[in-house]
Short mmCIF file of C-alpha atoms in Angstrom, two decimals:
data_model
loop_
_atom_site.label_atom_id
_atom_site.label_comp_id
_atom_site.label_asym_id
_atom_site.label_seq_id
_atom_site.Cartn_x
_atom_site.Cartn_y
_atom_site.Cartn_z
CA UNK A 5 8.26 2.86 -22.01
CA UNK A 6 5.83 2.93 -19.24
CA UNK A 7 4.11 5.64 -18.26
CA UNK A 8 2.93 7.10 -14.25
CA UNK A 9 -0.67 8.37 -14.95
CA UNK A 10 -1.37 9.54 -11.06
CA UNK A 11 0.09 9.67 -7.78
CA UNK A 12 -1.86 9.43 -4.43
CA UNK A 13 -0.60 10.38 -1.41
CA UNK A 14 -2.65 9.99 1.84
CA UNK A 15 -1.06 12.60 4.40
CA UNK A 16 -2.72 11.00 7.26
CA UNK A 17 -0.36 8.75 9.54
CA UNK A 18 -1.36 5.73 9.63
CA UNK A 19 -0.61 4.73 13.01
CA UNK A 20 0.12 1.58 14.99
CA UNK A 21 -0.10 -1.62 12.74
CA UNK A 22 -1.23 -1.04 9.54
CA UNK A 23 -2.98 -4.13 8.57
CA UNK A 24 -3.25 -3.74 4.72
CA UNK A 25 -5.12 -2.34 1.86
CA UNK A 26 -8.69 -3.04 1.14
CA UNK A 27 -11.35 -2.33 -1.15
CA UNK A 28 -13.93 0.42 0.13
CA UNK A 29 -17.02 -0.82 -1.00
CA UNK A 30 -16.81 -4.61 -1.12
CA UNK A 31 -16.30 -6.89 2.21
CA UNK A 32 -12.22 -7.97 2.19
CA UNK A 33 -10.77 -10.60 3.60
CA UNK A 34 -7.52 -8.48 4.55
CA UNK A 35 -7.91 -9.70 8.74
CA UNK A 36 -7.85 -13.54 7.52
CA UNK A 37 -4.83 -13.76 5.00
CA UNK A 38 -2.00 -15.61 6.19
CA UNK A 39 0.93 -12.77 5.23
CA UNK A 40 3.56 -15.79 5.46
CA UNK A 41 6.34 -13.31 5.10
CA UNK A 42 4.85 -9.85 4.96
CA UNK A 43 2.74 -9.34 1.90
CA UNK A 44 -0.33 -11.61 0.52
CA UNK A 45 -3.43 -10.93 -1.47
CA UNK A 46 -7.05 -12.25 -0.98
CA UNK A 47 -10.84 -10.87 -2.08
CA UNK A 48 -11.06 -7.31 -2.53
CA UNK A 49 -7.91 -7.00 -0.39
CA UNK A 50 -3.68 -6.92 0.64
CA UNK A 51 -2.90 -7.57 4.08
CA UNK A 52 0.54 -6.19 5.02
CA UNK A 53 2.04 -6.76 8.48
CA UNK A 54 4.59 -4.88 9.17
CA UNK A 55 5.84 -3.96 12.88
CA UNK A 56 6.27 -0.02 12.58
CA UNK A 57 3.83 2.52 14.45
CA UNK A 58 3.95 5.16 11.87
CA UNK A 59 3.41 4.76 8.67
CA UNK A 60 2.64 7.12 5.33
CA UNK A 61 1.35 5.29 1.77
CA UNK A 62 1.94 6.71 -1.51
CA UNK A 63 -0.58 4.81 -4.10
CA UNK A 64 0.64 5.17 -8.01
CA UNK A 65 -1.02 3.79 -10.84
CA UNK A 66 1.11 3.19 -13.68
CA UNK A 67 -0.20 2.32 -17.71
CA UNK A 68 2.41 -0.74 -17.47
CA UNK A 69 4.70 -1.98 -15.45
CA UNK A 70 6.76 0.23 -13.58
CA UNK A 71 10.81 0.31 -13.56
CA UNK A 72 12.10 -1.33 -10.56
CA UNK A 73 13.32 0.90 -7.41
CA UNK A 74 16.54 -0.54 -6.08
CA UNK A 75 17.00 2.08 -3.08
CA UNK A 76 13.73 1.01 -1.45
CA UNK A 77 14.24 -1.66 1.72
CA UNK A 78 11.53 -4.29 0.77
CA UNK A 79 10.12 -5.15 -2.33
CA UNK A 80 6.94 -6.92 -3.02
CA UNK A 81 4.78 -7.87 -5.98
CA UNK A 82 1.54 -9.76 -7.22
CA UNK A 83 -1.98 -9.34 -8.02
CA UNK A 84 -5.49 -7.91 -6.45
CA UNK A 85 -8.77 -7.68 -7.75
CA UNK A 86 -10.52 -4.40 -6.41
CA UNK A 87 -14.38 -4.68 -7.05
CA UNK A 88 -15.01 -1.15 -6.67
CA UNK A 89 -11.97 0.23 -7.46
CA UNK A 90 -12.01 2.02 -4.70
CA UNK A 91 -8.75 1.87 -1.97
CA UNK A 92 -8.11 2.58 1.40
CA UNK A 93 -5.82 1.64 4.26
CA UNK A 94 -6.44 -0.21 7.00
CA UNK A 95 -5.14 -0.63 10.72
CA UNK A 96 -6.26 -2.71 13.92
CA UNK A 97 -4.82 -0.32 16.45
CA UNK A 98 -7.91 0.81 17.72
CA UNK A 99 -10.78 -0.95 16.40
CA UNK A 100 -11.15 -1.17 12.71
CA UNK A 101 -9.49 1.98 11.52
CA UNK A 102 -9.59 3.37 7.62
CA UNK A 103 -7.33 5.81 6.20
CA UNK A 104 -8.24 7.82 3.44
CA UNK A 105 -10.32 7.07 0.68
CA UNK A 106 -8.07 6.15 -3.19
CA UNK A 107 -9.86 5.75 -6.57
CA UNK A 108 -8.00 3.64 -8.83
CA UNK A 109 -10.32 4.14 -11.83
CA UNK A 110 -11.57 1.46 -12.56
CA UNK A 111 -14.38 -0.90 -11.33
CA UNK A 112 -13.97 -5.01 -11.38
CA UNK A 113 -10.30 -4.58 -12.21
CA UNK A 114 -7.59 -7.42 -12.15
CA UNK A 115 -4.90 -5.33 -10.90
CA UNK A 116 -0.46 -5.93 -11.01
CA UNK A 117 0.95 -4.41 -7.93
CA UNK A 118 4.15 -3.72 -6.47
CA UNK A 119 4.19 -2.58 -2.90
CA UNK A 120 8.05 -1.31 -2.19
CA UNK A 121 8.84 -0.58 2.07
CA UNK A 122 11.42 1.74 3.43
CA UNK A 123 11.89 2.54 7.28
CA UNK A 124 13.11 6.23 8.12
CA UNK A 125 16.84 6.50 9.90
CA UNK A 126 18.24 8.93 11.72
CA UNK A 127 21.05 9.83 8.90
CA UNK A 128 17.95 10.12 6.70
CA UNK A 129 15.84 12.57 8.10
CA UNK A 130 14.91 15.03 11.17
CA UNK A 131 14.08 13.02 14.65
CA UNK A 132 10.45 13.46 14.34
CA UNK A 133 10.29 11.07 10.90
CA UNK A 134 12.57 8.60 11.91
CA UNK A 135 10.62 5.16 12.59
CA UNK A 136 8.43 6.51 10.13
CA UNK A 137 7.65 3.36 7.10
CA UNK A 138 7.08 4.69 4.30
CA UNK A 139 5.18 2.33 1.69
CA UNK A 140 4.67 2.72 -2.32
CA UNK A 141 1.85 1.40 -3.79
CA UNK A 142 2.25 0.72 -7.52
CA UNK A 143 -0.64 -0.60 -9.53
CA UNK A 144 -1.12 -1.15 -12.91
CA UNK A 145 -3.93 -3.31 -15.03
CA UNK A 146 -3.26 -6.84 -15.84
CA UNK A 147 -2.75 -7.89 -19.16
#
């Protein structure tokens, strides 16, 4: 059975157009992947589009594949390499914006990932959440 060995939570909003996940070190292609849906991976990066002005990420790194999460809206899952290792989010709302700064821990790492989306409602939680996405970021080394 697998095993969660951390969860990351970056607190700050991201807001307005969160444009996908990229590697902190290395140069991503994240702004030039054709999503063709919502998800797709490239060099050192995941773009995500996804039309929501707030959004919160949760990163997890598992020691194998994770169970599946039914309750979640969207589902998505594939694989990144992350040269450094080293995560953060990105947005285009106002320039090139990062949010926080993730270690997955481990450099030059062919990564699994499952990256599960879930918009706030207003039976779900108080007014000032709802819109809110909320993404999970599950990673977990290739075999």
């Amino acid at each position: 059975m697998t095993q969660i060995i951390a969860e990351l939570l970056d607190r700050q909003e991201i807001l307005k157009y969160l444009t996908g996940i990229a590697d902190v070190e290395e140069e991503s292609d994240v702004y030039d992947i054709d999503t063709d849906g919502w998800i797709e991976t490239g060099d050192n990066g995941i773009a995500i589009e996804i039309d929501s002005e707030r959004c919160l990420i949760k990163y997890e790194l598992w020691d194998g594949a994770p169970p599946p999460l039914d309750s979640w809206d969207r589902s998505w899952s594939g694989s990144v390499r992350f040269a450094s290792g080293k995560v953060c989010t990105l947005s285009d709302y106002d320039g090139n914006t990062a949010y926080g700064e993730e270690s997955l821990g481990r450099r030059s790492t062919l990564w699994q990932v499952t990256i599960h989306r879930k918009a706030l409602g207003h039976e779900e939680f108080t007014p000032d959440l709802v819109g809110v996405t909320l993404l999970k970021a599950q990673f977990w080394p290739a075999s």
